Coordinates of C-alpha atoms in Angstrom, one line a residue:
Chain E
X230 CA 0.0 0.0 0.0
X231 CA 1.6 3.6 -0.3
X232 CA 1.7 5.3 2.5
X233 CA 1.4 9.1 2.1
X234 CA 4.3 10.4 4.8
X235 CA 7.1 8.3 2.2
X236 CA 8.7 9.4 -0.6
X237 CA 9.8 7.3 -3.5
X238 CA 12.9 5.9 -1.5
X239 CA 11.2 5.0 1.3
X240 CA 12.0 8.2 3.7
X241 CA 10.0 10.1 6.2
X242 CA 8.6 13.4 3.7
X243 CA 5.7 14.2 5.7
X244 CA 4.6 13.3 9.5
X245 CA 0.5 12.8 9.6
X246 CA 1.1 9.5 12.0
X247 CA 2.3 7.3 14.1
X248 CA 0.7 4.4 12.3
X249 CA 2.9 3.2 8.9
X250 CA 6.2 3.8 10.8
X251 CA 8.7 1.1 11.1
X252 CA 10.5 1.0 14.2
X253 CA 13.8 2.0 12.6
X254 CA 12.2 5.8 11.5
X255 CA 11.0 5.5 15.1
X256 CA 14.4 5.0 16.9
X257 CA 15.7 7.3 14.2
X258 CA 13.8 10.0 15.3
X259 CA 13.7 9.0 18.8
X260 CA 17.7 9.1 18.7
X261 CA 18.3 12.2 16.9
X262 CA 15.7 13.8 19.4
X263 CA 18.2 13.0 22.1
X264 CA 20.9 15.0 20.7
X265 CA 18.4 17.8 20.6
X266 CA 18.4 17.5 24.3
X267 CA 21.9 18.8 24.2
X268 CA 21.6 22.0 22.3
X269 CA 18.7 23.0 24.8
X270 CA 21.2 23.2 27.5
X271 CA 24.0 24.6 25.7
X272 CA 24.7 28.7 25.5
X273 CA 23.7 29.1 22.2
X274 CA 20.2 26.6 21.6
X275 CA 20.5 27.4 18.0
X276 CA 21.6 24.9 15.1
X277 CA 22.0 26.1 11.4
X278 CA 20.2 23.2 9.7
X279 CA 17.1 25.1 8.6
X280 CA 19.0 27.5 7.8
X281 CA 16.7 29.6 5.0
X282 CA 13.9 27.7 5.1
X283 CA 10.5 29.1 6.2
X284 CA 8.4 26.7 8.2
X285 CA 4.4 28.0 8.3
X286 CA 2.4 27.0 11.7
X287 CA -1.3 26.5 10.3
X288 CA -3.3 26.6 13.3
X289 CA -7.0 26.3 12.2
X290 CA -7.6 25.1 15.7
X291 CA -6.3 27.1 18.7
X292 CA -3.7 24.9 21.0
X293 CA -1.4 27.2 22.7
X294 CA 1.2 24.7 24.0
X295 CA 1.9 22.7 20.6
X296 CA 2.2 26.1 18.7
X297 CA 4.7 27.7 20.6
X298 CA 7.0 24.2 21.1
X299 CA 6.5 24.1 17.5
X300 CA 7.3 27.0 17.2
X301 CA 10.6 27.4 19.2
X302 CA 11.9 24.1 17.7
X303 CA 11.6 25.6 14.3
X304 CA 13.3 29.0 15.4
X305 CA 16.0 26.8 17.3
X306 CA 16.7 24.9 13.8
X307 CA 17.3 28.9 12.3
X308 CA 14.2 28.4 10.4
X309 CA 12.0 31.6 9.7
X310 CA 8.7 30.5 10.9
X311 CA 5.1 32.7 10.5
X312 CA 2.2 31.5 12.7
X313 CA -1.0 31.7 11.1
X314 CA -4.1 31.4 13.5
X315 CA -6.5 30.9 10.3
X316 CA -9.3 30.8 12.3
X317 CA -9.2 34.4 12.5
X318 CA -7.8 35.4 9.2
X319 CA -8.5 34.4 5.3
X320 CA -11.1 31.4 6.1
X321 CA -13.6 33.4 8.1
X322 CA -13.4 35.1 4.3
X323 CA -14.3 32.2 2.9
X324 CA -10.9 31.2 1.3
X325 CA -10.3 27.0 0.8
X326 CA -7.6 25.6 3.3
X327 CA -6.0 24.5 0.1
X328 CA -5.9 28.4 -1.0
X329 CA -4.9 29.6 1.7
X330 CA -1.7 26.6 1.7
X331 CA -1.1 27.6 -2.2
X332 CA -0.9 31.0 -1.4
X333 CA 1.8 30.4 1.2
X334 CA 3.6 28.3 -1.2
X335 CA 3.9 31.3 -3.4
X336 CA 5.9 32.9 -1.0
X337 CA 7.7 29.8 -0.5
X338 CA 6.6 28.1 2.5
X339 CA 9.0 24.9 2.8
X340 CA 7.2 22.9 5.6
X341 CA 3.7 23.2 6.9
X342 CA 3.1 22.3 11.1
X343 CA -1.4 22.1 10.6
X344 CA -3.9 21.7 13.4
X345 CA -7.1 21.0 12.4
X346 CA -10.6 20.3 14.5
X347 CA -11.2 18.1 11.2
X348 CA -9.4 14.7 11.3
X349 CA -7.8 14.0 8.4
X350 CA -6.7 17.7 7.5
X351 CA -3.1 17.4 7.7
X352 CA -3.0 14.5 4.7
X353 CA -5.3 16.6 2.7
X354 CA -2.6 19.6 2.4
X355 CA 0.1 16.4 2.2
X356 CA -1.7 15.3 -0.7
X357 CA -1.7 18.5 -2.2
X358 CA 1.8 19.9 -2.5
X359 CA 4.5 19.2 -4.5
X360 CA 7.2 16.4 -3.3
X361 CA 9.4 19.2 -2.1
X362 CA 7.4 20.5 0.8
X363 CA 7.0 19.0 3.9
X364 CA 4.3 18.8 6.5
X365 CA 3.7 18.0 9.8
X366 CA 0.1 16.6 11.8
X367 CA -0.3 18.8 14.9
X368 CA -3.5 17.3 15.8
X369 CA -6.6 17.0 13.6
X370 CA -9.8 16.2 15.2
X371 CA -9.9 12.9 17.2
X372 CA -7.7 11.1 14.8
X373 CA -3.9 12.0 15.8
X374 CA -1.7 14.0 17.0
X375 CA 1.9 12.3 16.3
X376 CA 4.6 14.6 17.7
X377 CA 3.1 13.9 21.3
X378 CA 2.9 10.6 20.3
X379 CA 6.7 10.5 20.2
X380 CA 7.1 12.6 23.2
X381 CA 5.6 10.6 25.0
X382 CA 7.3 7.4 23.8
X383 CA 10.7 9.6 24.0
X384 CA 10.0 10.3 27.8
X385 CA 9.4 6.9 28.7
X386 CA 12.7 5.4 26.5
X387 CA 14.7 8.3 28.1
X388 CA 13.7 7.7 31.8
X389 CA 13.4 3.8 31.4
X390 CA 15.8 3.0 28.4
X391 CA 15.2 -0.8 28.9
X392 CA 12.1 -0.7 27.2
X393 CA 11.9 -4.6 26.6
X394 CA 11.3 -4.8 30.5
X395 CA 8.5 -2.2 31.0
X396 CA 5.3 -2.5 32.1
X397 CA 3.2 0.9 31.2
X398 CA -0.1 1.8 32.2
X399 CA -2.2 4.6 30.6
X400 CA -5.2 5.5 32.6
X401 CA -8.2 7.9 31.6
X402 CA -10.4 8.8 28.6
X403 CA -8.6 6.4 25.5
X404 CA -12.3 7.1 24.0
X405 CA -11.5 10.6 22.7
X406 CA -7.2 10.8 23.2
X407 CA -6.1 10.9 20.2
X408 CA -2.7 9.9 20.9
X409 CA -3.4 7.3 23.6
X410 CA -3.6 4.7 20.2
X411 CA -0.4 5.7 18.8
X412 CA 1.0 5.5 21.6
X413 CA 0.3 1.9 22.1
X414 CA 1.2 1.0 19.1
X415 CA 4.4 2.2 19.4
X416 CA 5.4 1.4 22.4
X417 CA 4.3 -2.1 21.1
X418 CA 6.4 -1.6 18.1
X419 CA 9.5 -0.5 20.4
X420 CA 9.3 -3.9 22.4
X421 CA 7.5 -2.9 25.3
X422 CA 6.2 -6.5 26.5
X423 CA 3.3 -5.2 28.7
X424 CA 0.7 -1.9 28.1
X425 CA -2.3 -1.7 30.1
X426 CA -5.6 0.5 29.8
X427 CA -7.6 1.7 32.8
X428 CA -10.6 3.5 32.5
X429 CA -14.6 3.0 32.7
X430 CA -16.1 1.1 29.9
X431 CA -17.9 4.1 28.9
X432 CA -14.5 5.6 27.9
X433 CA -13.1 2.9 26.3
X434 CA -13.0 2.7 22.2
X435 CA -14.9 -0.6 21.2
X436 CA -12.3 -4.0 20.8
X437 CA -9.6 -1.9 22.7
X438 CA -7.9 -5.3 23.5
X439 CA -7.2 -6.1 19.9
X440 CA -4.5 -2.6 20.2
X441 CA -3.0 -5.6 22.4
X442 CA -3.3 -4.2 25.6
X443 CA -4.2 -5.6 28.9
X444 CA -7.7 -3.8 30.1
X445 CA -8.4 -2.8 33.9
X446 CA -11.8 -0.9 35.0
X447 CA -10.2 -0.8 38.6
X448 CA -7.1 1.6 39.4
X449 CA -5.9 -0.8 42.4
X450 CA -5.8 -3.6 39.9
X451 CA -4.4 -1.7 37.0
X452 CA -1.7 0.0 39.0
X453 CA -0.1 -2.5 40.8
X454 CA 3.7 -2.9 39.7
X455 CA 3.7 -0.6 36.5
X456 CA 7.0 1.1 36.3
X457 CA 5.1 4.4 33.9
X458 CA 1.5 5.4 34.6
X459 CA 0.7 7.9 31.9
X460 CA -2.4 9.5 32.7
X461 CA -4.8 11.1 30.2
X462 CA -6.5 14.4 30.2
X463 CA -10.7 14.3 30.4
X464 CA -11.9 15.5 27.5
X465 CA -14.5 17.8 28.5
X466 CA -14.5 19.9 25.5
X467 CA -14.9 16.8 23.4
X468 CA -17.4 15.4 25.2
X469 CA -21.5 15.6 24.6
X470 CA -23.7 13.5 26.2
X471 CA -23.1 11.7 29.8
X472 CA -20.2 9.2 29.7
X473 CA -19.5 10.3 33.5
X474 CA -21.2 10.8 36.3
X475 CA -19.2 13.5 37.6
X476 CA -16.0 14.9 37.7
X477 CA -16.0 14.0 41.3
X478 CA -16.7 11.0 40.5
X479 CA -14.9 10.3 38.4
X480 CA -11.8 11.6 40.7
X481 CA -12.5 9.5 43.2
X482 CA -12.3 6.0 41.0
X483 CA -9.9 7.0 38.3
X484 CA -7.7 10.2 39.8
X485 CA -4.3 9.9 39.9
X486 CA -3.5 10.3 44.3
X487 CA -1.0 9.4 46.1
X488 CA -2.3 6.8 47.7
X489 CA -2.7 4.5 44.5
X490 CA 0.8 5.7 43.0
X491 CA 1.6 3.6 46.0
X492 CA 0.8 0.6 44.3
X493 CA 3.1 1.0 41.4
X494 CA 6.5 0.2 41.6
X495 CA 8.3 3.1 43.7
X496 CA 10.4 4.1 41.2
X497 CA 7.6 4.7 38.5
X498 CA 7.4 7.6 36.3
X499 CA 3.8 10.0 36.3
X500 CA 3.1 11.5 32.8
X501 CA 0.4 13.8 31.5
X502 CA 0.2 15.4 28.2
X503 CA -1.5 18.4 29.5
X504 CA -3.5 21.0 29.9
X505 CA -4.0 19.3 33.2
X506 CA -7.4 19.1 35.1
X507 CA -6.2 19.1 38.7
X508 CA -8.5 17.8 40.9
X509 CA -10.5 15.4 38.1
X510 CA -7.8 12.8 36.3
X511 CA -4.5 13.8 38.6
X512 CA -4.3 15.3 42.3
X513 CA -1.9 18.4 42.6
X514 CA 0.4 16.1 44.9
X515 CA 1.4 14.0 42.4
X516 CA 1.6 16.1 39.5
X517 CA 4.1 18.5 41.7
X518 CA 5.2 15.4 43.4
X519 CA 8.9 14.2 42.5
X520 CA 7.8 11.0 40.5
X521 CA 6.1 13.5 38.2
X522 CA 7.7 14.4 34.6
X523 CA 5.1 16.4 33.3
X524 CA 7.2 19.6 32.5
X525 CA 10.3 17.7 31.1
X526 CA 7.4 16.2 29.1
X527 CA 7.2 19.5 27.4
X528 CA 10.9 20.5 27.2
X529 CA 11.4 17.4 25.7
X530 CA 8.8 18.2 23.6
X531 CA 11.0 20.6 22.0
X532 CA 13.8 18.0 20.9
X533 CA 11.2 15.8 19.1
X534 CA 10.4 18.2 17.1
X535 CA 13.3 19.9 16.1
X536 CA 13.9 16.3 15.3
X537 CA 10.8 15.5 13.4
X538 CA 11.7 19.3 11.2
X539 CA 15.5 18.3 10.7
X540 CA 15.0 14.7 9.4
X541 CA 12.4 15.8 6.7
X542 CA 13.4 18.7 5.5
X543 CA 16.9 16.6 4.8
X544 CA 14.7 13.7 3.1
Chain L
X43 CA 52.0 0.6 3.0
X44 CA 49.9 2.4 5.3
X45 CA 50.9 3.4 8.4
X46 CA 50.1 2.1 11.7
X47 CA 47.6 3.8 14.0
X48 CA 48.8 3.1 17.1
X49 CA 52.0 4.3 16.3
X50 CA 50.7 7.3 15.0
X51 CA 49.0 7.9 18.0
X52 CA 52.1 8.3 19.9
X53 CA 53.5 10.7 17.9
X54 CA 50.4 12.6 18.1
X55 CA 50.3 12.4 21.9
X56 CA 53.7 13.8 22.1
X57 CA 53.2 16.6 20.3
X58 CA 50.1 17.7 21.9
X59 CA 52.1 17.3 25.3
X60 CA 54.4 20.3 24.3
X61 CA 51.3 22.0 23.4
X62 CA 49.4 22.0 26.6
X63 CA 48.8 23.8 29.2
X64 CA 46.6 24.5 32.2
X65 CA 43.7 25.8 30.4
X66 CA 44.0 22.7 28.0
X67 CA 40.8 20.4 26.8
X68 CA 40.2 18.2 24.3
X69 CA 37.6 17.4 22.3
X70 CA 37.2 14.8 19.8
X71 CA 34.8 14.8 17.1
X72 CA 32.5 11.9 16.3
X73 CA 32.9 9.3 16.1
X74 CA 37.2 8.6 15.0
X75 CA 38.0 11.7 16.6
X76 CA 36.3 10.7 20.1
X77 CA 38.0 7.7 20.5
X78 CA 41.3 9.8 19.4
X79 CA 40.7 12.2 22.4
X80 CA 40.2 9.5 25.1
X81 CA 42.9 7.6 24.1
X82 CA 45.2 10.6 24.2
X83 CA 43.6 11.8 27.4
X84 CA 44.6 8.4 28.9
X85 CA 48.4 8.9 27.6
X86 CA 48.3 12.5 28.3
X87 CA 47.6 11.7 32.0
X88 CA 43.8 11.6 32.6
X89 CA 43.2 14.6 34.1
X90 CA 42.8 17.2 30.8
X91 CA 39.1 17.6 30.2
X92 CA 37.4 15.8 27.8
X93 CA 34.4 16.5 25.3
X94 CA 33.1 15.1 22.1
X95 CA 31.4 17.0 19.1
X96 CA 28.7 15.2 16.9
X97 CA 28.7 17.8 13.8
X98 CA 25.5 16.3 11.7
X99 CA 23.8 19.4 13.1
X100 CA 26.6 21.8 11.2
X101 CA 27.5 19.7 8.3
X102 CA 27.6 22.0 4.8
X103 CA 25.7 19.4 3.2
X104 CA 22.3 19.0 4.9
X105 CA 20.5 20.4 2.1
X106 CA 22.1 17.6 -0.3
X107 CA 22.3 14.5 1.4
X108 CA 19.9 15.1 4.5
X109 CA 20.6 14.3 8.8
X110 CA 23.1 11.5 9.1
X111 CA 20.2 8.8 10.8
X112 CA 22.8 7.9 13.3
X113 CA 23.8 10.9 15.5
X114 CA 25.1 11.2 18.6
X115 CA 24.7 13.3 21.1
X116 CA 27.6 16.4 21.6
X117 CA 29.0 16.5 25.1
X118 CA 31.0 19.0 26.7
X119 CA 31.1 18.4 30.0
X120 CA 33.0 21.9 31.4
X121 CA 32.9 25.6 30.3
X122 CA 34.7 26.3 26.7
X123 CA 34.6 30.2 27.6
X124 CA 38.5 30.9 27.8
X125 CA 39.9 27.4 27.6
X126 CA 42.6 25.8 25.2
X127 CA 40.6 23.5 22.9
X128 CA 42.5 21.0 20.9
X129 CA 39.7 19.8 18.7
X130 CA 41.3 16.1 17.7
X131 CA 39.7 14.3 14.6
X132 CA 41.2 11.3 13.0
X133 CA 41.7 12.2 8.9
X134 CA 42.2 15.4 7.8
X135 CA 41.0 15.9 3.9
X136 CA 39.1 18.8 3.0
X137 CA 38.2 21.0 6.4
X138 CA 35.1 21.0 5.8
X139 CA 34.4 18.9 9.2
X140 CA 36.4 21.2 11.1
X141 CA 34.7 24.0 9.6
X142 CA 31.5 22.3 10.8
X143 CA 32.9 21.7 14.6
X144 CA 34.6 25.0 15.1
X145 CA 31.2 26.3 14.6
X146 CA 29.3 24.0 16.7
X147 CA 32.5 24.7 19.3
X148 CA 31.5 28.5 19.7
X149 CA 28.1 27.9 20.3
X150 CA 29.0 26.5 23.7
X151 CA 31.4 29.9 24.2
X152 CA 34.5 31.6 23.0
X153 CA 37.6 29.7 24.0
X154 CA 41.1 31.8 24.1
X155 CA 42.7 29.3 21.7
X156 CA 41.5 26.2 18.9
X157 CA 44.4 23.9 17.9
X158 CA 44.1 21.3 15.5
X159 CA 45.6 17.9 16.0
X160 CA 44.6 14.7 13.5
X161 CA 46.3 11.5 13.4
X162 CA 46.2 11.5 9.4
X163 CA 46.7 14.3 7.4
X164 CA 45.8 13.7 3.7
X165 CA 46.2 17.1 2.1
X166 CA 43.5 18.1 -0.7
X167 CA 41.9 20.8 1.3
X168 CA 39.2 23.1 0.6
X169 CA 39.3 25.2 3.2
X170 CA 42.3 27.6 5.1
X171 CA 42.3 25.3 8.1
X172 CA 46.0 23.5 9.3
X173 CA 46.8 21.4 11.9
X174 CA 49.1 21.8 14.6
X175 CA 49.6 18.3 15.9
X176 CA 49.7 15.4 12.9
X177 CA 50.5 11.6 13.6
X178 CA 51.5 11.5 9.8
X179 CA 50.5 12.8 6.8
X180 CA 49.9 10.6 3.6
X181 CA 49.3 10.9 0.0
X182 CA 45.7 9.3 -1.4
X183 CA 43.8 9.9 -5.1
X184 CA 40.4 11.2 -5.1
X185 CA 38.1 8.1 -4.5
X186 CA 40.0 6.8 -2.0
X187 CA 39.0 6.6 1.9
X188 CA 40.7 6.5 4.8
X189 CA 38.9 5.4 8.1
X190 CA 39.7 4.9 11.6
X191 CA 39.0 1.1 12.9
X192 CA 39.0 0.4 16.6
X193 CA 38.9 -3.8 17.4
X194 CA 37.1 -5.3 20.4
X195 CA 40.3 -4.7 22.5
X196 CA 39.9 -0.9 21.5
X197 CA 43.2 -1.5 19.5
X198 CA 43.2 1.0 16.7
X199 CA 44.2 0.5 12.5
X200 CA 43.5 2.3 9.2
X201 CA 41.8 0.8 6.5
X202 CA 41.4 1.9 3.0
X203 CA 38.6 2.0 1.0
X204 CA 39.0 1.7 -3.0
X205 CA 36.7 4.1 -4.9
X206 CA 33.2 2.4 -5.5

C-alpha cells in the first residue's frame, strides 16, 4: 500500500502518523531527538540546519502549547517561521484551506506544522503539495496528533531505556485521546512487552484489547507494579452527552493520588500530556510530586520536534 | 603501505604534550576523533578535560544529502569560555568537518585558543584550516577513503577504502 508520509525511496517526507512507521524511523527519530536534548542546554540553543527555510504554523484550531513548542523548535533549527491562527484570518473570508496553503507556497513556504478540528486535515494539504514541501500533523480532530505521540514514547525510553522490561499503564479517557492509540502501538512496536488500559467502559473505544493491551476498570488492579502510569487528560470539551457521572466522580475511582501511586513500583514515572485538570484525572500532589515528569514532558517536547523538522526537510 | 595507527597515535600524543597547558581540553569529534581524544587523554595523563562533538547538526551538506540517521549526542562536560581547545579528529581531507565543529564549538562559548591535532593528514583541502599536531600525513587519489577502525580490544588500525 503507499503510505502518504514516504517518498519514493522510502524516507520520512511528511509526518501525519504514528501508524505506517517502522520501528527503525521510530528510533531514528527517537535518537536524533536525544541530541536535541543537548543544544537546549547549551549557551547558544540554535543549530544552522534550517537555515533559509521558512516553516508556516497552520493553526486552524487554537492549542497554545503545541504552537509555541513548535514554534521554538523551528526557530531553534534557524528556520523563519510565521504562525497563522486561520481561524481568524483568510477562512472566516471564505478562502479554501488549500488556497490559503497555495498562497503560502507562493511565497515559499517549505514545511507546513497544521492543526485542524477536522481529522484528516493534515493529509489533505500532504496530498496537495508538491514532493518538495514537507508537512507536519499537529493534531486533527480525534484522529492523531503524532509529535506527542513521540514525546511521549521519547520520555518513557529516556527515563526507562530498557524498554523490553517495562510495564506501562495509561489510565483515563482512550475514548477521545487521540494519541493514547499511537501511543500503544508504538510502544508495542519499540518492544515494550506489557501496556495496560484503565478507565470505565464508557471511555473505552470498542475491541480496545485487539491494540494488544491488557484492560483494567479498577485503578488498584491496574496499577499495581507498572513502572510508567501515563495519565490522560478528560476530555470535557470533546465530550457531549453523559459518559461520567461527575468529575468528582470520576476523581474518586480513576484520579491519579498518592495513595494509589503507591501501588506501582516506587520508582515509576507519572506523565500527562497536559492542559492538566487538577483535581479530576491527577491530584496536585502528584503532578508536583517528585515521581512527576510532566514539564520535562514539554521541554522534551522541543527535541522531538526539532527532530521530526531536521529529518524531513533533509529527506 | 599504510601506516600504523597506534604508532601514530604516539606521535600525536607527544606533540600535543608540548602543546598543553593549564587551560587545556580536548575534544574529539564523532565518532574517529572521540575515540582519538580518550585515548590521548589516557596517555596524556587523565586529568585534561574531555568532550566530544557530533557535527551532523553543522555539516555544509544537509540540504544535499539530509541528517546523518545515526547521530550522537555532543558532550562537553566543562565551560569552553576561555579554555585551550584541541579539537582532535582522526583524517584530515578537506576542512570541511572542522569547519563544521569549530562552529558548533562557539556555540557553547568563546575559548582563548582552537588547535588542531589529526592523526592523518591527507592534504586536498578546501578550506584555510591546518593542523598543529599530525601523527602522519599521507598521500591518497580522489576516490580513496581513509577510516579509523577500533577492534574489540579498542586496538586502533586504518583501513582503506578503493573508490566504489
Amino acid at each position: 500500500m503507499n503510505n502518504p508520509q514516504l517518498n519514493k525511496e522510502g524516507k520520512l517526507t511528511h509526518l501525519l502518523s504514528i501508524e505506517g512507521l517502522s520501528a527503525s524511523i521510530l528510533r531514528e527519530i527517537l535518537d536524533t531527538a536525544e541530541s536535541f536534548v543537548g543544544v537546549a542546554e547549551r549557551e547558544v540553543k540554535k543549530v544552522p540546519l534550517l537555515r533559509g527555510k521558512t516553516v508556516c504554523n497552520l493553526f486552524f484550531e487554537n492549542s497554545t502549547r503545541t504552537r509555541t513548542t513548535f514554534e521554538i523548535a523551528a526557530k531553534r533549527l534557524s528556520a523563519d517561521v510565521i504562525t497563522l491562527n486561520v481561524g481568524t484570518s483568510s477562512q472566516s473570508k471564505g478562502e479554501t484551506i488549500l488556497d490559503t496553503v497555495d498562497n503560502l507556497i507562493a511565497m515559499h513556504a517549505d514545511m507546513f506544522v497544521v492543526r485542524h478540528s477536522q481529522s484528516g486535515a493534515a493529509h489533505f494539504i500532504a496530498r496537495h503539495v508538491q514532493e518538495n514541501i514537507h508537512v507536519i500533523n499537529a493534531g486533527d480532530g480525534r484522529h492523531a496528533h503524532p509529535t506527542q505521540g513521540l514525546l511521549d514514547v521519547f520520555t518513557i525510553r529516556h527515563y526507562k531505556p530498557e524498554m523490553h522490561n517495562l510495564r506501562v499503564a495509561v489510565v483515563g479517557d482512550l475514548l477521545h485521546s487521540r494519541v493514547a492509540r499511537s501511543e500503544i502501538h508504538a510502544l508495542t512496536t519499540l518492544g515494550v512487552p506489557e501496556v495496560r488500559v484503565i478507565a470505565p467502559k464508557t471511555l473505552l473505544p470498542e475491541h480496545v484489547e485487539k491494540l494488544g493491551v491488557r484492560v483494567f476498570h479498577d485503578m488498584a488492579e491496574g496499577l499495581k507494579d507498572v513502572d510508567v502510569v501515563m495519565m490522560l487528560r478528560l476530555q470535557n470539551e470533546r465530550m457531549n452527552g453523559a459518559l461520567l457521572p461527575s468529575a468528582q466522580e470520576y476523581f474518586k475511582c480513576y484520579g491519579l493520588t498518592q495513595e494509589k501511586l503507591a501501588l506501582a513500583r516506587p520508582d515509576a514515572i507519572v506523565m500527562h500530556p497536559g492542559p492538566m485538570n487538577r483535581g479530576v484525572e491527577i491530584d496536585s500532589a502528584v503532578a508536583d510530586g517528585n515521581q512527576s515528569v510532566i514539564l520535562p514532558q514539554v521541554t522534551y517536547g522541543i527535541a522531538i520536534r526539532m527532530a521530526v523538522m531536521s529529518i524531513l526537510a533533509g529527506n | 603501505m599504510l601506516p600504523d595507527a597506534e604508532q601514530l597515535l604516539d606521535t600525536l600524543a607527544e606533540q600535543i604534550r608540548a602543546q598543553i597547558s593549564d587551560d587545556s581540553a580536548l575534544v574529539g569529534i564523532h565518532s574517529g576523533g572521540a575515540w582519538l581524544a580518550e585515548r590521548l587523554q589516557q596517555k596524556l595523563g587523565g586529568d585534561i578535560p574531555l568532550g566530544t562533538l557530533d557535527i551532523s547538526f553543522y555539516r555544509d551538506d544537509f540540504s544535499r544529502i539530509g541528517l546523518h540517521p545515526q547521530i550522537k549526542p555532543s558532550n562537553i562536560p566543562f565551560d569552553v569560555e576561555n579554555q585551550h581547545i584541541i579539537l582532535v579528529d582522526d583524517v584530515l581531507y578537506t576542512g570541511r568537518t572542522v569547519r563544521a565543529a569549530l562552529n558548533e564549538l562557539f556555540d557553547y562559548g568563546r575559548p582563548s585558543r582552537v588547535t588542531l591535532a589529526v592523526l592523518v593528514d591527507r592534504g586536498e583541502r578546501e578550506l584555510p584550516i591546518e593542523p598543529q599536531a599530525i601523527g602522519a600525513k599521507v598521500t591518497l587519489s580522489k576516490g580513496q577513503n581513509l577510516e579509523l577502525i577500533r577492534d574489540n580490544a579498542g586496538k586502533f588500525s586504518l583501513r582503506l577504502h578503493e573508490p566504489k
